[in-house]
Amino acid sequence: MTDKDDIAGKLSEFPASYWRDSTVLPEFPQLDKDIQVDVVIVGGGITGITSAYLLANEGLKVAVLEADRLLNGTTGHTTAKITAQHDLIYDELITNMGKSKAKLYYEANTEAINFIKKTVEQQQIDCDLSTQDAYMYATTEEYEGKIQKEAKAYEKLGIDGGLVDKIPLDITIKNALIMRNQAQFHPLKYLSHLVQNISEKDGLIFENTTAVNVEAKKQPVVLTRDGNRVTADHVLACSHFPFYEGLGLYSTRMYADRSYVLAAKTKKSFPGGIFISADKPTRSLRSVTINGEEMVLIVGESHKTGQGIDTMKHYKALESFGEQVLGLETIPYHWSAQDLTTLDKVPYIGEISAGQPNVLIATGYRKWGMSNGTVAALLFRDMVLGKKNAYQSLFTPSRFYANPSLKNFLVQNADVASHLIQGKLEMSNIDPDTLANDEGAIISVKGERKGAYKDTEGKLHIVDTTCTHIGCEVEWNDGERTWDCPCHGSRFSYTGEVMEGPAEKPLQQYDYKMIENLTSEDSGY
């Protein structure tokens, strides 16, 4: 019995985000001509939408370009915790950047949380917003000590929280650290209201419009894949991985990480609060109301994109944890999410590179995009308007701290080189005709590595497995039916279309009949 079969009784058949499934968003046209605006924003997630909302309300003419549909990327697949408790971060920031920078990080995220709360209250947005205490807990002696060090950092920074020795869940812990008055919400209900406001302020929104480059001028120009151009005073790159890197070399300064989510109806009632383990693999919990019923989001199993075990095993591990702690009845939704981590774990927000002050970037949220994405939008507003902002130097992409940045730079790029070489050496003798329906695998065609997936109707889809970014070899992701790159996190659909950057071009597709003719003249697969 496979893992997929083992959890089929509870797990929904295909991955789907509850946030996306429960929200009806308006559709917007594709850009079909050259335009000129004050600010062009590339990316329709929380950063792009919040930035457009803020700037449109300042009277600026804004245009949002989204390569797919609005809110269908990382924002549509978030856990939707609104918190400044970003794992074990504050002791590390004090050690590497100093107390003042660590305090700025906390204050920036707290201001973002308060902005969301205030906006919901003032606009009367029905988005299931609720204030919650956040708990980070340890189950081992190693992480007990780390929690204690983090608690001392909280004290130094004046964070409202403290150590406790138990949490209101059926989990045996060593200790836990509370951060009070955090929050959770339905992110798409919140952001869909901002989208409506942008439209009412005559903001322009374009979907299925892929930005591919920037002409760096006094008035920069965003170039789209279809050849249309958007001229603006400012360009805001809010596209998760930067669609344009300038001279910032962001591919070498970040890595992509995936995690997994189950939305489950539980046998035990949930006590309230939002929870995350300090121990690895990560376990995270929060409540959610689905179709009038209280359910729980069970999250975790983090790993670098393209480098995990069979992804169905990650869902299985979360199911086992949920069963143990809360008991599970059904799992109506499951999905996965991806985010980027910078060399020092602080997002890059600001000028994309020296000499390009009108091209701004926001990336590297480390899975804390609800608060960090809002931080970025608030910072962008001030930078566009020429206002001073206390957080600008903290987040500037040009910063460099020898510890830990240099070490992590060497480690991450050595990892990329290793996978680049390893992927070229991997071959397979699997015959695609032997694949079951809804199964994918690496195959070999005349000595060349290809990827094959047989869909639920028995049709074979064959692609070249060489990532179109820098040439690493993609791996099959069984849980999401995607081809994932282990080097920089690009992801492609089973038909080869780009789902996540930095890749911009699709994988080459092959017709199976052509493949059959090629192999019939040779010795086979």
Short mmCIF file of C-alpha atoms in Angstrom, two decimals:
data_model
loop_
_atom_site.label_atom_id
_atom_site.label_comp_id
_atom_site.label_asym_id
_atom_site.label_seq_id
_atom_site.Cartn_x
_atom_site.Cartn_y
_atom_site.Cartn_z
CA MET A 1 0.00 0.00 0.00
CA THR A 2 1.39 3.43 -0.93
CA ASP A 3 1.30 6.50 1.28
CA LYS A 4 -1.18 7.98 -1.17
CA ASP A 5 -3.48 4.99 -0.69
CA ASP A 6 -2.91 4.93 3.07
CA ILE A 7 -4.33 8.40 3.67
CA ALA A 8 -6.85 8.43 0.82
CA GLY A 9 -9.75 7.98 3.25
CA LYS A 10 -9.07 11.36 4.82
CA LEU A 11 -6.99 13.32 2.35
CA SER A 12 -8.63 15.21 -0.52
CA GLU A 13 -7.62 13.80 -3.92
CA PHE A 14 -5.71 16.78 -5.30
CA PRO A 15 -3.94 19.63 -3.51
CA ALA A 16 -6.13 22.70 -3.12
CA SER A 17 -5.86 25.76 -0.90
CA TYR A 18 -8.90 26.49 1.26
CA TRP A 19 -8.19 30.22 0.97
CA ARG A 20 -8.43 30.06 -2.83
CA ASP A 21 -11.37 27.67 -2.86
CA SER A 22 -13.47 29.82 -0.52
CA THR A 23 -12.90 33.20 -2.19
CA VAL A 24 -14.42 34.50 -5.40
CA LEU A 25 -12.08 37.06 -6.91
CA PRO A 26 -12.87 39.28 -9.89
CA GLU A 27 -11.04 38.56 -13.13
CA PHE A 28 -8.85 41.19 -14.72
CA PRO A 29 -7.73 41.61 -18.34
CA GLN A 30 -4.34 40.87 -19.83
CA LEU A 31 -2.23 43.92 -20.68
CA ASP A 32 -2.52 44.44 -24.43
CA LYS A 33 -0.87 47.83 -25.01
CA ASP A 34 1.87 50.12 -23.77
CA ILE A 35 0.90 52.25 -20.76
CA GLN A 36 2.45 54.86 -18.47
CA VAL A 37 1.73 55.14 -14.73
CA ASP A 38 3.33 56.59 -11.60
CA VAL A 39 4.12 53.17 -10.11
CA VAL A 40 4.11 49.72 -11.70
CA ILE A 41 3.90 46.81 -9.29
CA VAL A 42 4.92 43.35 -10.46
CA GLY A 43 3.27 40.61 -8.41
CA GLY A 44 -0.31 40.19 -7.15
CA GLY A 45 0.31 38.79 -3.65
CA ILE A 46 0.06 40.49 -0.27
CA THR A 47 3.03 42.80 -0.93
CA GLY A 48 1.87 43.93 -4.36
CA ILE A 49 -1.79 44.35 -3.43
CA THR A 50 -1.05 46.18 -0.17
CA SER A 51 1.46 48.43 -1.94
CA ALA A 52 -1.08 49.27 -4.65
CA TYR A 53 -3.74 49.96 -2.02
CA LEU A 54 -1.46 52.32 -0.07
CA LEU A 55 -0.16 54.20 -3.09
CA ALA A 56 -3.54 54.50 -4.81
CA ASN A 57 -4.85 56.04 -1.60
CA GLU A 58 -2.00 58.55 -1.81
CA GLY A 59 -3.36 59.65 -5.18
CA LEU A 60 -0.78 57.89 -7.37
CA LYS A 61 -1.66 56.11 -10.61
CA VAL A 62 -0.72 52.45 -10.08
CA ALA A 63 -0.68 49.35 -12.26
CA VAL A 64 -0.35 45.78 -10.94
CA LEU A 65 1.00 43.09 -13.28
CA GLU A 66 0.33 39.48 -12.26
CA ALA A 67 1.72 36.58 -14.31
CA ASP A 68 -1.15 34.24 -13.33
CA ARG A 69 -4.27 35.10 -11.29
CA LEU A 70 -4.19 37.44 -8.32
CA LEU A 71 -3.36 35.81 -4.97
CA ASN A 72 -2.72 32.40 -6.52
CA GLY A 73 0.93 32.15 -5.44
CA THR A 74 2.50 32.06 -1.99
CA THR A 75 -0.13 34.38 -0.49
CA GLY A 76 -2.92 32.02 -1.59
CA HIS A 77 -1.15 29.09 0.07
CA THR A 78 -0.05 30.66 3.36
CA THR A 79 -0.83 29.53 6.91
CA ALA A 80 -2.10 33.10 7.45
CA LYS A 81 -0.63 33.72 10.88
CA ILE A 82 -0.08 37.43 11.48
CA THR A 83 2.74 37.39 13.99
CA ALA A 84 6.18 38.73 14.83
CA GLN A 85 7.13 35.38 16.41
CA HIS A 86 9.18 34.15 13.47
CA ASP A 87 10.67 30.97 14.90
CA LEU A 88 13.94 31.37 16.83
CA ILE A 89 15.06 34.69 15.37
CA TYR A 90 15.61 37.44 17.96
CA ASP A 91 18.57 35.94 19.83
CA GLU A 92 20.20 35.28 16.45
CA LEU A 93 19.54 38.82 15.23
CA ILE A 94 21.02 40.31 18.41
CA THR A 95 24.13 38.14 17.99
CA ASN A 96 24.63 38.89 14.28
CA MET A 97 23.25 42.42 13.84
CA GLY A 98 23.04 43.93 17.30
CA LYS A 99 20.24 44.74 19.69
CA SER A 100 19.06 47.87 17.85
CA LYS A 101 18.55 46.06 14.53
CA ALA A 102 16.80 43.15 16.27
CA LYS A 103 14.44 45.61 17.96
CA LEU A 104 13.74 47.31 14.63
CA TYR A 105 12.79 43.93 13.12
CA TYR A 106 10.29 43.31 15.92
CA GLU A 107 8.89 46.84 15.74
CA ALA A 108 8.51 46.73 11.95
CA ASN A 109 6.52 43.51 12.11
CA THR A 110 4.45 44.73 15.06
CA GLU A 111 3.56 47.88 13.12
CA ALA A 112 2.52 45.67 10.19
CA ILE A 113 0.28 43.57 12.45
CA ASN A 114 -1.32 46.72 13.86
CA PHE A 115 -1.81 48.08 10.34
CA ILE A 116 -3.72 44.95 9.31
CA LYS A 117 -5.86 45.07 12.47
CA LYS A 118 -6.59 48.78 12.02
CA THR A 119 -7.43 48.36 8.32
CA VAL A 120 -9.83 45.51 9.07
CA GLU A 121 -11.52 47.58 11.77
CA GLN A 122 -11.76 50.80 9.78
CA GLN A 123 -12.87 49.14 6.54
CA GLN A 124 -15.10 46.64 8.40
CA ILE A 125 -13.59 43.74 6.46
CA ASP A 126 -15.15 40.34 7.17
CA CYS A 127 -11.99 38.20 7.10
CA ASP A 128 -12.19 36.05 10.26
CA LEU A 129 -9.54 38.20 12.00
CA SER A 130 -8.96 37.20 15.60
CA THR A 131 -6.31 38.14 18.15
CA GLN A 132 -4.34 35.13 19.39
CA ASP A 133 -1.38 34.46 21.66
CA ALA A 134 1.49 32.81 19.80
CA TYR A 135 3.38 29.90 21.38
CA MET A 136 6.74 28.47 20.37
CA TYR A 137 7.48 25.23 22.23
CA ALA A 138 10.34 22.78 22.71
CA THR A 139 10.09 19.03 23.18
CA THR A 140 13.82 18.27 23.53
CA GLU A 141 16.58 19.47 25.86
CA GLU A 142 18.49 20.98 22.92
CA TYR A 143 15.61 23.26 21.96
CA GLU A 144 14.66 23.88 25.59
CA GLY A 145 17.97 25.73 25.88
CA LYS A 146 17.34 27.64 22.66
CA ILE A 147 13.89 28.70 23.89
CA GLN A 148 15.50 29.97 27.11
CA LYS A 149 18.00 32.06 25.09
CA GLU A 150 15.17 33.40 22.93
CA ALA A 151 13.23 34.35 26.10
CA LYS A 152 16.22 36.43 27.25
CA ALA A 153 16.20 38.14 23.85
CA TYR A 154 12.50 38.94 24.35
CA GLU A 155 13.39 40.57 27.67
CA LYS A 156 16.19 42.65 26.11
CA LEU A 157 13.88 43.87 23.33
CA GLY A 158 10.85 44.50 25.52
CA ILE A 159 8.68 41.95 23.72
CA ASP A 160 5.34 41.22 25.42
CA GLY A 161 5.74 37.54 26.29
CA GLY A 162 7.55 35.08 28.50
CA LEU A 163 8.42 31.49 29.36
CA VAL A 164 5.80 28.91 30.38
CA ASP A 165 6.15 25.20 31.16
CA LYS A 166 2.96 23.95 29.51
CA ILE A 167 0.65 24.69 26.59
CA PRO A 168 -3.08 23.90 26.16
CA LEU A 169 -2.41 21.00 23.78
CA ASP A 170 -1.83 17.29 24.31
CA ILE A 171 1.91 17.66 23.70
CA THR A 172 4.60 16.95 26.28
CA ILE A 173 6.97 19.89 26.23
CA LYS A 174 10.11 21.08 28.00
CA ASN A 175 9.14 24.75 27.85
CA ALA A 176 7.42 27.30 25.63
CA LEU A 177 7.66 30.99 24.83
CA ILE A 178 4.57 33.18 24.44
CA MET A 179 4.28 36.30 22.29
CA ARG A 180 1.00 37.94 23.19
CA ASN A 181 -1.62 39.70 21.07
CA GLN A 182 -0.73 38.27 17.68
CA ALA A 183 -3.41 37.37 15.14
CA GLN A 184 -4.77 35.14 12.37
CA PHE A 185 -7.20 35.76 9.51
CA HIS A 186 -8.50 34.68 6.12
CA PRO A 187 -5.92 36.40 3.91
CA LEU A 188 -7.84 36.41 0.64
CA LYS A 189 -11.01 37.85 2.18
CA TYR A 190 -8.83 40.65 3.55
CA LEU A 191 -6.90 41.24 0.33
CA SER A 192 -9.95 40.98 -1.96
CA HIS A 193 -11.31 44.02 -0.13
CA LEU A 194 -8.07 45.90 -0.85
CA VAL A 195 -8.34 44.85 -4.51
CA GLN A 196 -11.82 46.38 -4.67
CA ASN A 197 -10.48 49.58 -3.16
CA ILE A 198 -7.65 49.73 -5.72
CA SER A 199 -10.16 49.45 -8.55
CA GLU A 200 -12.34 52.15 -7.01
CA LYS A 201 -9.28 54.44 -6.92
CA ASP A 202 -8.77 53.83 -10.67
CA GLY A 203 -5.82 51.53 -10.12
CA LEU A 204 -5.07 49.22 -13.04
CA ILE A 205 -4.79 45.45 -12.51
CA PHE A 206 -3.68 43.04 -15.21
CA GLU A 207 -3.63 39.24 -14.92
CA ASN A 208 -1.87 36.69 -17.16
CA THR A 209 0.74 39.38 -17.81
CA THR A 210 4.31 38.20 -17.26
CA ALA A 211 6.99 40.82 -16.64
CA VAL A 212 10.41 39.64 -17.85
CA ASN A 213 12.81 42.57 -17.67
CA VAL A 214 13.38 46.21 -16.78
CA GLU A 215 14.96 48.89 -18.92
CA ALA A 216 16.89 50.89 -16.34
CA LYS A 217 16.27 54.56 -17.12
CA LYS A 218 15.32 57.70 -15.22
CA GLN A 219 11.79 56.46 -15.85
CA PRO A 220 12.26 52.66 -15.82
CA VAL A 221 10.28 50.53 -18.25
CA VAL A 222 8.91 47.06 -17.42
CA LEU A 223 8.94 44.72 -20.42
CA THR A 224 6.36 41.94 -20.65
CA ARG A 225 6.63 38.57 -22.36
CA ASP A 226 4.07 39.65 -24.97
CA GLY A 227 6.08 42.74 -25.87
CA ASN A 228 3.97 45.38 -24.13
CA ARG A 229 5.75 48.03 -22.06
CA VAL A 230 4.89 49.84 -18.84
CA THR A 231 6.74 53.10 -18.16
CA ALA A 232 6.69 54.43 -14.59
CA ASP A 233 8.50 56.62 -12.09
CA HIS A 234 8.94 53.58 -9.81
CA VAL A 235 8.97 49.81 -10.30
CA LEU A 236 8.12 47.60 -7.32
CA ALA A 237 9.22 43.97 -7.77
CA CYS A 238 6.85 41.98 -5.51
CA SER A 239 6.90 38.72 -7.46
CA HIS A 240 8.09 36.33 -4.74
CA PHE A 241 11.36 35.54 -6.50
CA PRO A 242 12.47 38.73 -8.26
CA PHE A 243 11.40 38.71 -11.91
CA TYR A 244 14.36 41.04 -12.46
CA GLU A 245 17.58 40.83 -10.43
CA GLY A 246 19.47 43.90 -11.60
CA LEU A 247 23.00 43.50 -10.24
CA GLY A 248 21.73 42.04 -6.96
CA LEU A 249 22.60 38.39 -7.77
CA TYR A 250 19.58 37.24 -5.76
CA SER A 251 19.80 33.70 -7.13
CA THR A 252 23.04 33.29 -5.18
CA ARG A 253 21.75 34.97 -2.00
CA MET A 254 18.58 33.01 -1.24
CA TYR A 255 17.26 29.47 -1.21
CA ALA A 256 13.72 28.17 -1.69
CA ASP A 257 12.00 26.11 0.98
CA ARG A 258 8.70 24.18 0.89
CA SER A 259 6.30 23.23 3.65
CA TYR A 260 2.97 21.38 3.77
CA VAL A 261 -0.51 22.10 5.11
CA LEU A 262 -3.46 19.93 6.13
CA ALA A 263 -6.84 21.49 6.89
CA ALA A 264 -8.46 18.91 9.15
CA LYS A 265 -11.65 18.35 11.08
CA THR A 266 -10.47 17.11 14.47
CA LYS A 267 -12.04 14.92 17.14
CA LYS A 268 -10.75 17.11 19.99
CA SER A 269 -11.66 20.79 20.20
CA PHE A 270 -8.90 23.30 19.57
CA PRO A 271 -8.02 25.48 22.58
CA GLY A 272 -7.22 28.67 20.68
CA GLY A 273 -3.83 30.24 20.14
CA ILE A 274 -1.29 29.75 17.35
CA PHE A 275 1.51 27.25 17.89
CA ILE A 276 4.84 26.34 16.35
CA SER A 277 7.56 23.93 17.46
CA ALA A 278 11.12 25.10 17.87
CA ASP A 279 12.22 21.51 17.23
CA LYS A 280 12.64 20.22 13.70
CA PRO A 281 10.80 19.03 11.69
CA THR A 282 8.51 21.98 12.31
CA ARG A 283 4.97 21.48 13.55
CA SER A 284 2.55 24.40 13.43
CA LEU A 285 -1.13 24.64 14.42
CA ARG A 286 -3.92 27.22 14.18
CA SER A 287 -7.71 27.05 13.95
CA VAL A 288 -9.78 27.87 10.87
CA THR A 289 -13.51 27.92 10.18
CA ILE A 290 -14.53 25.98 7.07
CA ASN A 291 -18.19 25.81 6.04
CA GLY A 292 -19.22 26.85 9.54
CA GLU A 293 -17.13 24.16 11.25
CA GLU A 294 -14.02 24.73 13.32
CA MET A 295 -11.05 22.92 11.83
CA VAL A 296 -7.30 23.05 12.33
CA LEU A 297 -4.42 23.83 9.99
CA ILE A 298 -1.60 21.37 10.61
CA VAL A 299 1.60 22.66 9.03
CA GLY A 300 5.26 21.69 8.76
CA GLU A 301 7.73 19.28 7.12
CA SER A 302 9.99 22.01 5.75
CA HIS A 303 12.66 21.13 3.18
CA LYS A 304 14.53 22.78 0.32
CA THR A 305 12.54 22.74 -2.90
CA GLY A 306 13.32 19.71 -5.06
CA GLN A 307 15.29 18.07 -2.24
CA GLY A 308 12.59 16.45 -0.13
CA ILE A 309 11.61 12.82 0.20
CA ASP A 310 8.49 11.56 -1.61
CA THR A 311 6.24 14.53 -0.87
CA MET A 312 3.26 12.36 0.06
CA LYS A 313 5.34 11.23 3.05
CA HIS A 314 5.39 14.82 4.29
CA TYR A 315 1.59 14.90 4.28
CA LYS A 316 1.56 11.51 5.99
CA ALA A 317 3.86 12.78 8.74
CA LEU A 318 1.55 15.73 9.39
CA GLU A 319 -1.45 13.41 9.46
CA SER A 320 0.25 11.22 12.07
CA PHE A 321 1.06 14.26 14.20
CA GLY A 322 -2.49 15.59 13.93
CA GLU A 323 -3.95 12.20 14.81
CA GLN A 324 -1.75 11.95 17.89
CA VAL A 325 -2.48 15.45 19.21
CA LEU A 326 -6.09 16.12 18.18
CA GLY A 327 -7.52 13.05 16.45
CA LEU A 328 -8.60 13.45 12.83
CA GLU A 329 -11.96 12.83 11.20
CA THR A 330 -11.49 14.26 7.69
CA ILE A 331 -8.93 16.31 5.77
CA PRO A 332 -10.95 18.31 3.23
CA TYR A 333 -7.97 20.38 2.06
CA HIS A 334 -4.24 19.97 1.72
CA TRP A 335 -1.67 22.10 -0.06
CA SER A 336 1.94 23.17 0.05
CA ALA A 337 3.70 26.51 0.12
CA GLN A 338 7.08 27.86 -0.89
CA ASP A 339 9.12 30.77 0.32
CA LEU A 340 12.63 32.16 0.12
CA THR A 341 15.24 32.61 2.85
CA THR A 342 18.01 35.21 2.67
CA LEU A 343 21.58 34.81 3.89
CA ASP A 344 20.81 36.44 7.26
CA LYS A 345 17.09 35.51 7.49
CA VAL A 346 15.93 39.14 7.18
CA PRO A 347 13.98 40.00 4.00
CA TYR A 348 15.51 42.08 1.22
CA ILE A 349 13.33 45.19 0.89
CA GLY A 350 14.54 48.31 -0.91
CA GLU A 351 16.63 49.39 -3.89
CA ILE A 352 17.30 46.35 -6.08
CA SER A 353 20.91 47.38 -6.67
CA ALA A 354 23.13 50.43 -6.52
CA GLY A 355 22.32 52.99 -9.17
CA GLN A 356 18.69 51.90 -9.55
CA PRO A 357 16.83 53.90 -6.85
CA ASN A 358 13.54 53.73 -8.74
CA VAL A 359 13.47 49.92 -8.89
CA LEU A 360 12.54 48.45 -5.51
CA ILE A 361 12.40 44.80 -4.47
CA ALA A 362 10.80 42.75 -1.69
CA THR A 363 11.68 39.08 -1.24
CA GLY A 364 12.93 36.49 1.25
CA TYR A 365 10.11 36.42 3.82
CA ARG A 366 11.08 33.01 5.23
CA LYS A 367 7.42 31.89 5.42
CA TRP A 368 6.35 34.91 7.46
CA GLY A 369 4.86 36.81 4.54
CA MET A 370 1.67 38.14 6.18
CA SER A 371 3.65 40.46 8.44
CA ASN A 372 6.82 40.86 6.35
CA GLY A 373 4.84 41.45 3.16
CA THR A 374 2.96 44.23 4.91
CA VAL A 375 6.24 45.62 6.28
CA ALA A 376 7.49 45.79 2.67
CA ALA A 377 4.39 47.60 1.42
CA LEU A 378 4.58 50.20 4.19
CA LEU A 379 8.28 50.74 3.51
CA PHE A 380 7.66 50.99 -0.24
CA ARG A 381 5.02 53.66 0.31
CA ASP A 382 7.47 55.84 2.22
CA MET A 383 10.30 55.29 -0.27
CA VAL A 384 8.10 56.15 -3.26
CA LEU A 385 6.82 59.28 -1.49
CA GLY A 386 10.35 60.29 -0.44
CA LYS A 387 9.63 59.96 3.27
CA LYS A 388 12.15 58.78 5.86
CA ASN A 389 11.54 55.31 7.29
CA ALA A 390 13.34 53.94 10.35
CA TYR A 391 13.45 50.43 8.89
CA GLN A 392 15.05 51.19 5.53
CA SER A 393 18.66 50.39 6.54
CA LEU A 394 17.65 47.16 8.32
CA PHE A 395 16.02 45.68 5.22
CA THR A 396 18.22 47.18 2.50
CA PRO A 397 19.21 44.45 0.01
CA SER A 398 22.76 45.82 -0.22
CA ARG A 399 23.58 44.95 3.41
CA PHE A 400 26.15 42.28 4.22
CA TYR A 401 27.07 40.79 7.59
CA ALA A 402 30.14 38.57 7.53
CA ASN A 403 28.45 36.33 10.10
CA PRO A 404 26.27 34.62 8.98
CA SER A 405 26.05 35.92 5.39
CA LEU A 406 29.47 34.82 4.13
CA LYS A 407 29.18 31.32 5.57
CA ASN A 408 25.64 30.84 4.26
CA PHE A 409 26.60 32.22 0.84
CA LEU A 410 29.34 29.58 0.52
CA VAL A 411 27.13 26.76 1.85
CA GLN A 412 24.14 27.55 -0.37
CA ASN A 413 26.15 27.91 -3.55
CA ALA A 414 28.12 24.74 -2.84
CA ASP A 415 24.76 22.99 -2.50
CA VAL A 416 23.66 24.39 -5.87
CA ALA A 417 26.88 23.18 -7.52
CA SER A 418 26.43 19.73 -5.98
CA HIS A 419 22.88 19.35 -7.32
CA LEU A 420 23.88 20.74 -10.71
CA ILE A 421 26.47 17.98 -11.10
CA GLN A 422 24.49 15.23 -9.40
CA GLY A 423 21.42 15.81 -11.57
CA LYS A 424 23.44 15.42 -14.77
CA LEU A 425 24.69 12.02 -13.59
CA GLU A 426 21.29 10.61 -12.62
CA MET A 427 19.74 8.33 -15.20
CA SER A 428 16.79 5.94 -15.24
CA ASN A 429 15.69 2.77 -16.99
CA ILE A 430 11.97 3.25 -16.29
CA ASP A 431 9.71 2.62 -19.30
CA PRO A 432 6.96 5.32 -19.36
CA ASP A 433 4.48 2.68 -20.54
CA THR A 434 4.78 1.04 -17.12
CA LEU A 435 3.67 4.16 -15.26
CA ALA A 436 0.29 3.94 -13.55
CA ASN A 437 -2.27 6.67 -14.03
CA ASP A 438 -1.38 9.74 -11.91
CA GLU A 439 2.27 8.68 -11.63
CA GLY A 440 5.41 10.56 -12.66
CA ALA A 441 9.07 9.56 -12.92
CA ILE A 442 12.42 10.30 -14.48
CA ILE A 443 12.98 8.31 -17.68
CA SER A 444 15.84 8.03 -20.18
CA VAL A 445 15.38 8.58 -23.92
CA LYS A 446 18.38 7.66 -26.08
CA GLY A 447 20.63 8.35 -23.10
CA GLU A 448 19.01 11.70 -22.29
CA ARG A 449 17.20 12.45 -19.04
CA LYS A 450 13.49 13.24 -19.47
CA GLY A 451 10.49 13.53 -17.19
CA ALA A 452 7.24 11.62 -17.73
CA TYR A 453 3.84 11.90 -16.07
CA LYS A 454 0.77 9.79 -16.92
CA ASP A 455 -2.35 11.76 -16.02
CA THR A 456 -5.56 10.36 -14.53
CA GLU A 457 -6.91 9.62 -18.02
CA GLY A 458 -3.78 7.73 -19.07
CA LYS A 459 -2.23 10.42 -21.28
CA LEU A 460 1.57 10.72 -21.09
CA HIS A 461 3.24 14.09 -20.74
CA ILE A 462 6.99 14.14 -21.38
CA VAL A 463 9.29 17.10 -20.71
CA ASP A 464 12.98 17.88 -20.73
CA THR A 465 14.13 17.90 -17.10
CA THR A 466 16.74 20.63 -17.52
CA CYS A 467 15.57 23.73 -15.63
CA THR A 468 15.48 26.78 -17.88
CA HIS A 469 17.08 28.99 -15.22
CA ILE A 470 20.72 27.81 -14.99
CA GLY A 471 20.42 24.21 -16.15
CA CYS A 472 19.96 22.11 -13.01
CA GLU A 473 17.88 18.95 -13.32
CA VAL A 474 14.35 19.07 -11.91
CA GLU A 475 12.85 16.32 -9.74
CA TRP A 476 9.31 14.93 -9.68
CA ASN A 477 7.06 16.18 -6.85
CA ASP A 478 4.43 13.47 -6.38
CA GLY A 479 2.34 15.42 -3.87
CA GLU A 480 1.79 18.40 -6.18
CA ARG A 481 2.33 16.75 -9.61
CA THR A 482 5.07 19.25 -10.43
CA TRP A 483 8.69 19.30 -11.55
CA ASP A 484 10.80 21.10 -8.91
CA CYS A 485 14.35 22.44 -9.24
CA PRO A 486 16.67 21.68 -6.29
CA CYS A 487 19.01 24.59 -7.08
CA HIS A 488 16.95 27.79 -6.91
CA GLY A 489 13.40 26.56 -6.39
CA SER A 490 11.85 26.98 -9.83
CA ARG A 491 8.73 24.84 -10.23
CA PHE A 492 6.97 23.65 -13.37
CA SER A 493 3.62 21.98 -14.01
CA TYR A 494 3.61 18.42 -15.35
CA THR A 495 3.21 19.94 -18.80
CA GLY A 496 6.30 22.09 -18.24
CA GLU A 497 4.71 25.52 -17.64
CA VAL A 498 6.47 27.81 -15.13
CA MET A 499 4.72 27.91 -11.73
CA GLU A 500 7.49 29.48 -9.60
CA GLY A 501 10.54 31.53 -10.60
CA PRO A 502 13.33 32.36 -11.06
CA ALA A 503 12.86 30.38 -14.29
CA GLU A 504 10.93 32.35 -16.91
CA LYS A 505 10.73 29.85 -19.77
CA PRO A 506 8.82 26.54 -19.70
CA LEU A 507 10.43 23.12 -19.89
CA GLN A 508 10.59 21.74 -23.41
CA GLN A 509 7.70 19.38 -24.15
CA TYR A 510 7.89 16.19 -26.21
CA ASP A 511 5.20 14.38 -28.15
CA TYR A 512 4.98 10.77 -26.92
CA LYS A 513 4.50 9.37 -30.45
CA MET A 514 7.72 11.06 -31.49
CA ILE A 515 9.45 9.56 -28.43
CA GLU A 516 8.12 6.11 -29.35
CA ASN A 517 9.52 6.41 -32.88
CA LEU A 518 12.90 7.49 -31.56
CA THR A 519 13.16 4.63 -29.10
CA SER A 520 11.87 1.96 -31.48
CA GLU A 521 14.96 2.60 -33.60
CA ASP A 522 17.21 2.22 -30.58
CA SER A 523 17.66 -0.27 -27.78
CA GLY A 524 14.85 1.14 -25.67
CA TYR A 525 14.70 3.15 -22.50
#
